[in-house]
Coordinates of C-alpha atoms in Angstrom, one line a residue:
M13 CA 14.6 -14.2 -3.2
T14 CA 12.0 -14.2 -5.8
A15 CA 12.1 -11.9 -8.8
A16 CA 11.0 -8.4 -7.7
M17 CA 8.2 -6.7 -9.7
T18 CA 8.0 -3.1 -10.8
A19 CA 5.2 -1.1 -12.2
N20 CA 6.5 -1.8 -15.7
S21 CA 8.0 -5.2 -15.9
Y22 CA 5.7 -8.0 -17.0
Q23 CA 2.6 -8.6 -19.0
P24 CA -0.5 -9.7 -17.0
K25 CA -1.5 -13.4 -16.9
N26 CA -4.7 -12.8 -14.9
R27 CA -8.1 -12.2 -16.4
Y28 CA -10.5 -9.7 -14.9
Y29 CA -14.3 -9.5 -14.9
D30 CA -16.9 -7.3 -13.3
Q31 CA -18.3 -9.5 -10.4
A32 CA -21.0 -7.0 -9.6
A33 CA -22.3 -6.9 -13.2
E34 CA -22.2 -10.7 -13.4
R35 CA -24.2 -11.1 -10.2
I36 CA -26.8 -8.7 -11.5
R37 CA -27.0 -10.6 -14.8
A38 CA -27.4 -13.9 -13.1
K39 CA -30.1 -12.5 -10.8
M40 CA -32.0 -11.0 -13.7
A41 CA -31.9 -14.4 -15.5
E42 CA -33.4 -16.1 -12.5
L43 CA -36.1 -13.4 -11.9
Q44 CA -37.3 -13.5 -15.6
K45 CA -38.2 -17.2 -15.0
A46 CA -39.7 -16.8 -11.6
G47 CA -43.1 -15.3 -12.5
P48 CA -46.5 -16.8 -12.5
S49 CA -46.1 -18.2 -16.1
A50 CA -43.7 -20.8 -14.8
W51 CA -46.3 -22.0 -12.2
L52 CA -49.1 -21.9 -14.7
A53 CA -47.2 -24.1 -17.0
G54 CA -47.4 -26.8 -14.3
E55 CA -43.7 -26.6 -13.3
T56 CA -42.9 -28.0 -9.8
R57 CA -41.0 -25.9 -7.3
E58 CA -38.0 -28.3 -7.5
A59 CA -38.0 -28.2 -11.3
H60 CA -38.2 -24.4 -11.2
L61 CA -35.3 -24.0 -8.8
A62 CA -33.1 -26.4 -10.8
R63 CA -33.8 -24.6 -14.0
A64 CA -33.2 -21.2 -12.5
A65 CA -29.8 -22.4 -11.1
A66 CA -28.8 -23.8 -14.5
E67 CA -29.7 -20.6 -16.3
A68 CA -27.8 -18.5 -13.7
K69 CA -24.8 -20.7 -14.2
A70 CA -25.1 -20.3 -18.0
A71 CA -25.3 -16.6 -17.5
A72 CA -22.1 -16.7 -15.5
T73 CA -20.2 -18.5 -18.2
G74 CA -20.9 -15.7 -20.6
R75 CA -19.0 -13.2 -18.5
D76 CA -17.4 -10.1 -20.0
Y77 CA -13.7 -9.8 -19.3
L78 CA -12.1 -6.4 -18.6
A79 CA -9.0 -5.2 -20.4
P80 CA -5.9 -5.3 -18.0
Q81 CA -5.2 -1.7 -18.9
A82 CA -8.7 -0.6 -17.9
V83 CA -8.2 -2.4 -14.5
G84 CA -4.9 -0.7 -14.0
N85 CA -6.4 2.7 -14.8
K86 CA -9.1 2.2 -12.2
V87 CA -6.6 1.0 -9.6
E88 CA -4.3 4.0 -10.2
K89 CA -7.2 6.5 -9.7
Y90 CA -8.3 4.6 -6.6
M91 CA -4.8 4.7 -5.1
E92 CA -4.6 8.4 -5.8
A93 CA -7.7 8.9 -3.7
V94 CA -6.3 6.6 -1.0
G95 CA -3.1 8.7 -1.0
R96 CA -4.9 11.9 -0.5
K97 CA -6.9 10.5 2.3
A98 CA -3.8 9.0 3.9
Y99 CA -2.0 12.3 3.8
M100 CA -4.9 14.1 5.5
E101 CA -5.3 11.5 8.2
V102 CA -1.5 11.3 9.0
T103 CA -0.8 15.0 9.0
K104 CA -3.8 15.7 11.3
A105 CA -2.3 13.3 13.9
L106 CA 1.3 14.4 13.6
P107 CA 3.0 16.5 16.3
R108 CA 3.4 20.1 15.3
H109 CA 7.2 19.9 14.9
V110 CA 6.9 17.2 12.2
K111 CA 6.2 18.9 8.9
M112 CA 4.9 16.5 6.3
N113 CA 5.2 17.7 2.7
A114 CA 2.4 17.0 0.3
V115 CA 3.2 15.3 -3.1
E116 CA 1.3 15.2 -6.3
A117 CA -1.0 12.2 -6.5
N118 CA 0.5 9.6 -8.8
G119 CA -1.1 6.2 -8.4
Q120 CA 0.7 3.3 -10.2
S121 CA -0.3 -0.3 -10.9
L122 CA 1.8 -3.4 -11.4
V123 CA 1.7 -4.5 -15.1
K124 CA 1.7 -8.2 -14.2
H125 CA -1.0 -7.7 -11.6
P126 CA -2.9 -4.5 -12.6
H127 CA -5.3 -4.9 -9.7
L128 CA -2.4 -4.2 -7.3
G129 CA -1.3 -0.6 -6.9
F130 CA 0.6 1.9 -4.8
T131 CA 1.1 5.6 -4.4
K132 CA 3.4 8.0 -2.7
F133 CA 1.5 10.4 -0.4
G134 CA 4.0 12.5 1.5
N135 CA 7.6 13.0 2.8
F136 CA 9.5 14.7 5.6
D137 CA 13.1 15.3 6.4
V138 CA 15.0 14.6 9.6
T139 CA 18.5 15.9 10.5
N140 CA 20.5 13.2 12.2
R141 CA 23.1 13.6 15.0
D142 CA 25.9 13.5 12.5
G143 CA 24.4 16.4 10.5
S144 CA 23.2 14.3 7.6
V145 CA 19.6 14.6 6.5
T146 CA 17.3 11.6 5.8
T147 CA 14.2 12.0 3.7
F148 CA 11.3 9.7 4.5
N149 CA 9.0 9.0 1.6
L150 CA 5.6 7.6 2.6
F151 CA 3.7 5.2 0.4
A152 CA 0.4 3.3 0.5
A153 CA -0.3 0.1 -1.3
N154 CA -3.4 -2.1 -1.7
F155 CA -1.4 -5.2 -1.1
R156 CA 1.3 -6.4 1.3
A157 CA 4.8 -7.3 0.0
D158 CA 8.4 -6.4 0.6
P159 CA 9.0 -2.9 -0.8
I160 CA 12.3 -2.2 -2.5
Q161 CA 13.7 1.1 -3.9
K162 CA 16.4 0.7 -6.5
D163 CA 17.7 3.3 -9.0
G164 CA 14.7 5.5 -8.0
L165 CA 12.2 2.7 -9.0
Q166 CA 9.6 1.1 -6.7
M167 CA 9.9 -2.7 -6.7
F168 CA 8.2 -5.4 -4.7
D169 CA 9.3 -8.8 -3.6
R170 CA 7.3 -11.7 -2.1
I171 CA 4.0 -10.6 -3.5
P172 CA 1.4 -13.1 -2.2
K173 CA -0.1 -15.5 -4.7
Q174 CA -3.3 -13.9 -6.2
I175 CA -6.4 -16.0 -5.8
D176 CA -9.8 -15.0 -7.1
G177 CA -12.1 -13.8 -4.2
V178 CA -9.2 -13.5 -1.7
K179 CA -8.8 -9.9 -0.5
N180 CA -5.3 -8.5 -0.2
E181 CA -4.0 -6.9 3.0
A182 CA -3.1 -3.2 2.5
M183 CA 0.1 -1.6 3.8
L184 CA 1.7 1.7 4.4
Y185 CA 5.4 2.1 4.4
A186 CA 8.3 4.6 4.4
H187 CA 11.5 4.5 2.4
A188 CA 14.5 6.2 4.1
I189 CA 16.7 8.1 1.6
N190 CA 20.0 9.9 2.3
K191 CA 19.2 13.4 1.0
A192 CA 22.8 14.0 -0.1
T193 CA 23.3 10.9 -2.1
G194 CA 19.7 10.0 -3.1
L195 CA 20.5 6.4 -2.0
P196 CA 18.5 4.3 0.5
D197 CA 19.6 5.1 4.1
H198 CA 20.4 1.6 5.5
R199 CA 20.7 3.0 9.0
F200 CA 16.9 2.7 9.1
G201 CA 15.1 -0.6 8.6
S202 CA 16.0 -4.2 9.2
P203 CA 18.4 -6.8 7.6
D204 CA 15.4 -8.1 5.6
L205 CA 14.2 -4.7 4.6
P206 CA 17.1 -2.3 4.6
G207 CA 16.1 1.3 4.2
V208 CA 12.4 0.6 4.9
A209 CA 11.8 2.7 8.0
F210 CA 8.4 1.1 8.8
R211 CA 5.7 -1.1 7.2
L212 CA 2.3 -1.0 8.8
G213 CA -1.2 -2.2 8.2
D214 CA -3.0 0.4 10.3
I215 CA -3.0 4.0 9.2
K216 CA -3.7 5.1 12.8
K217 CA -0.1 3.9 13.7
V218 CA 1.6 5.8 10.9
A219 CA 1.7 9.2 12.7
D220 CA 3.3 7.6 15.8
A221 CA 5.9 5.9 13.6
C222 CA 6.7 9.2 11.9
A223 CA 7.0 11.0 15.3
R224 CA 9.5 8.4 16.5
L225 CA 11.6 8.9 13.4
A226 CA 11.6 12.7 13.8
G227 CA 12.5 12.5 17.5
P228 CA 11.4 15.0 20.1
A229 CA 10.6 18.6 19.4
P230 CA 13.6 21.1 19.5
E231 CA 12.5 22.5 22.8
Q232 CA 12.2 19.0 24.3
R233 CA 15.6 18.1 22.9
N234 CA 17.2 21.2 24.4
A235 CA 15.7 20.5 27.8
M236 CA 16.9 16.9 27.7
Q237 CA 20.5 18.1 26.9
Q238 CA 20.4 20.6 29.7
T239 CA 19.3 18.1 32.3
A240 CA 21.6 15.3 31.2
P241 CA 24.9 14.9 33.1
R242 CA 27.9 16.1 31.1
P243 CA 29.8 13.0 29.9
S244 CA 33.4 12.5 31.0
L245 CA 36.3 12.9 28.6
E246 CA 36.6 9.1 28.5
Q247 CA 33.0 8.6 27.8
R248 CA 33.2 11.2 25.0
G249 CA 36.0 9.2 23.4
L250 CA 38.8 11.8 24.3
R251 CA 42.2 10.9 25.7
F252 CA 45.1 12.9 27.1
G253 CA 48.5 11.9 25.9

């Protein structure tokens, strides 16, 4: 397992620049040399295109880099907007008996990769058959990795290698927490991701995943219990001496 990353663990090694501003600057450099004066000077079309390309390349080498903290601030605000939108879309699609609680928007970015961020956008409780209560905390992230919750901190493992120009795949996931202990509830999840109730790439599937975790509505549950055959003593684990 690789070293997991938290929102406050490493200093960034990446360098960030404004691609949109750079494209505009390069285009302006080309347009400034594309007027009639270039043709009046007797420049051939091939020579003009070669010079414009060289000047555009020179403009690109003079790029302005962004401070990692500025990148992180922008990502955190963006993730807060994503979280608010996710909460509205999921709650709108949930069954009436599943009550999603809103949480205060709190976008966070990874210090080593400040262009990567996440936010919590809601939670709901489910009472299990043994009477225990599990809280499901829902998160959105603008990258896909293995989410881990340890000592109340969000951590991530297996973050994909970051390559300039390659877009990350977003994810939505839920941590299952035992409400009595505050610890991850490992009854939910998989051996690879214990306590992670689900991890999805499509927000349209999140409401269905939450509904499955919550189970049927109380009236449906009562109807199922009334119609189900009463188990025998042996089936119920009881014995006569």
